[in-house]
Amino acid sequence: MTVRKLPVIGFAVLMALTSLGASAQSAQGSPQGAASGEVPKAPPTTKQAKALIAERFKAADADHDGKLTRDEAQAGMPQVYANFDKIDAKKSGTVTERQIGSYWMKKTKDQMQKEDPIWN
């Protein structure tokens, strides 16, 4: 069961790390007590996560060539920029949406293994 959750968790982590900060700004404006009684939102499905990542990648890809340069990543996906050298394993100077997804999936899998090595 844990193996099936891995893609969803990976995409959820990716979405959280690549967010543009809009949700953080809205959370700062709400009182602390308001969110404590609410049920947390379920993580998005894999399909929803892929769509959101694709949307953010498309917005960050200024020249629409299917690749992000370091400058495009810095402007549109700050967490990708912060990990650009790790994601760009081929050292081509650009990263694709697929490379970003692969990097975050591996990172999530490694974290899950570290947290619970028996089940992962």
GROMACS .gro file of C-alpha atoms in nm:
model
  120
    1MET     CA    1   0.000   0.000   0.000
    2THR     CA    2   0.286   0.238   0.077
    3VAL     CA    3   0.436   0.186  -0.268
    4ARG     CA    4   0.114   0.303  -0.435
    5LYS     CA    5   0.116   0.623  -0.232
    6LEU     CA    6   0.471   0.713  -0.338
    7PRO     CA    7   0.379   0.896  -0.663
    8VAL     CA    8   0.106   1.096  -0.491
    9ILE     CA    9   0.334   1.188  -0.203
   10GLY     CA   10   0.616   1.276  -0.442
   11PHE     CA   11   0.398   1.508  -0.643
   12ALA     CA   12   0.255   1.661  -0.328
   13VAL     CA   13   0.608   1.735  -0.210
   14LEU     CA   14   0.697   1.875  -0.549
   15MET     CA   15   0.394   2.100  -0.549
   16ALA     CA   16   0.470   2.224  -0.201
   17LEU     CA   17   0.831   2.297  -0.290
   18THR     CA   18   0.753   2.468  -0.618
   19SER     CA   19   0.463   2.676  -0.500
   20LEU     CA   20   0.473   3.039  -0.589
   21GLY     CA   21   0.398   3.149  -0.234
   22ALA     CA   22   0.034   3.241  -0.286
   23SER     CA   23  -0.088   2.993  -0.031
   24ALA     CA   24   0.172   3.108   0.221
   25GLN     CA   25   0.054   3.466   0.189
   26SER     CA   26  -0.310   3.373   0.241
   27ALA     CA   27  -0.222   3.155   0.542
   28GLN     CA   28  -0.036   3.444   0.706
   29GLY     CA   29  -0.343   3.663   0.688
   30SER     CA   30  -0.574   3.415   0.865
   31PRO     CA   31  -0.594   3.392   1.241
   32GLN     CA   32  -0.423   3.094   1.402
   33GLY     CA   33  -0.740   2.955   1.558
   34ALA     CA   34  -0.930   2.948   1.228
   35ALA     CA   35  -0.726   2.668   1.073
   36SER     CA   36  -0.692   2.454   1.387
   37GLY     CA   37  -1.051   2.324   1.378
   38GLU     CA   38  -1.056   2.250   1.006
   39VAL     CA   39  -0.990   1.911   0.853
   40PRO     CA   40  -0.667   1.922   0.651
   41LYS     CA   41  -0.704   1.902   0.277
   42ALA     CA   42  -0.624   1.563   0.125
   43PRO     CA   43  -0.320   1.553  -0.099
   44PRO     CA   44  -0.402   1.582  -0.468
   45THR     CA   45  -0.427   1.277  -0.687
   46THR     CA   46  -0.139   1.196  -0.916
   47LYS     CA   47  -0.334   1.331  -1.211
   48GLN     CA   48  -0.405   1.661  -1.033
   49ALA     CA   49  -0.044   1.691  -0.920
   50LYS     CA   50   0.089   1.632  -1.272
   51ALA     CA   51  -0.149   1.893  -1.411
   52LEU     CA   52  -0.042   2.151  -1.153
   53ILE     CA   53   0.327   2.084  -1.213
   54ALA     CA   54   0.277   2.107  -1.588
   55GLU     CA   55   0.095   2.437  -1.543
   56ARG     CA   56   0.373   2.587  -1.330
   57PHE     CA   57   0.642   2.455  -1.564
   58LYS     CA   58   0.461   2.604  -1.863
   59ALA     CA   59   0.434   2.940  -1.687
   60ALA     CA   60   0.804   2.936  -1.598
   61ASP     CA   61   0.915   2.832  -1.948
   62ALA     CA   62   0.934   3.183  -2.096
   63ASP     CA   63   1.055   3.081  -2.443
   64HIS     CA   64   0.824   2.775  -2.460
   65ASP     CA   65   1.098   2.534  -2.568
   66GLY     CA   66   1.008   2.265  -2.313
   67LYS     CA   67   1.316   2.332  -2.102
   68LEU     CA   68   1.394   2.564  -1.814
   69THR     CA   69   1.718   2.754  -1.807
   70ARG     CA   70   1.867   2.858  -1.475
   71ASP     CA   71   1.719   3.208  -1.518
   72GLU     CA   72   1.371   3.076  -1.604
   73ALA     CA   73   1.384   2.846  -1.301
   74GLN     CA   74   1.490   3.132  -1.076
   75ALA     CA   75   1.202   3.348  -1.197
   76GLY     CA   76   0.925   3.085  -1.205
   77MET     CA   77   1.020   2.783  -0.992
   78PRO     CA   78   1.248   2.890  -0.705
   79GLN     CA   79   1.286   2.542  -0.552
   80VAL     CA   80   1.391   2.404  -0.889
   81TYR     CA   81   1.645   2.686  -0.911
   82ALA     CA   82   1.777   2.603  -0.564
   83ASN     CA   83   1.835   2.241  -0.673
   84PHE     CA   84   1.917   2.311  -1.037
   85ASP     CA   85   2.260   2.142  -1.038
   86LYS     CA   86   2.117   1.826  -0.880
   87ILE     CA   87   1.827   1.812  -1.124
   88ASP     CA   88   2.046   1.883  -1.429
   89ALA     CA   89   2.232   1.551  -1.408
   90LYS     CA   90   2.343   1.577  -1.772
   91LYS     CA   91   2.491   1.925  -1.709
   92SER     CA   92   2.320   2.061  -2.019
   93GLY     CA   93   2.229   2.392  -1.857
   94THR     CA   94   1.857   2.320  -1.886
   95VAL     CA   95   1.606   2.096  -1.709
   96THR     CA   96   1.289   1.939  -1.840
   97GLU     CA   97   0.962   1.877  -1.662
   98ARG     CA   98   1.044   1.507  -1.661
   99GLN     CA   99   1.384   1.564  -1.497
  100ILE     CA  100   1.221   1.774  -1.226
  101GLY     CA  101   0.962   1.505  -1.156
  102SER     CA  102   1.227   1.232  -1.147
  103TYR     CA  103   1.443   1.429  -0.906
  104TRP     CA  104   1.160   1.500  -0.662
  105MET     CA  105   1.032   1.142  -0.679
  106LYS     CA  106   1.378   1.011  -0.591
  107LYS     CA  107   1.411   1.266  -0.314
  108THR     CA  108   1.072   1.167  -0.172
  109LYS     CA  109   1.152   0.798  -0.194
  110ASP     CA  110   1.484   0.852  -0.015
  111GLN     CA  111   1.308   1.049   0.259
  112MET     CA  112   1.044   0.780   0.304
  113GLN     CA  113   1.315   0.513   0.325
  114LYS     CA  114   1.496   0.717   0.587
  115GLU     CA  115   1.182   0.768   0.795
  116ASP     CA  116   1.052   0.410   0.779
  117PRO     CA  117   1.310   0.169   0.633
  118ILE     CA  118   1.110  -0.145   0.714
  119TRP     CA  119   0.811  -0.060   0.494
  120ASN     CA  120   0.989   0.125   0.217
   0.00000   0.00000   0.00000
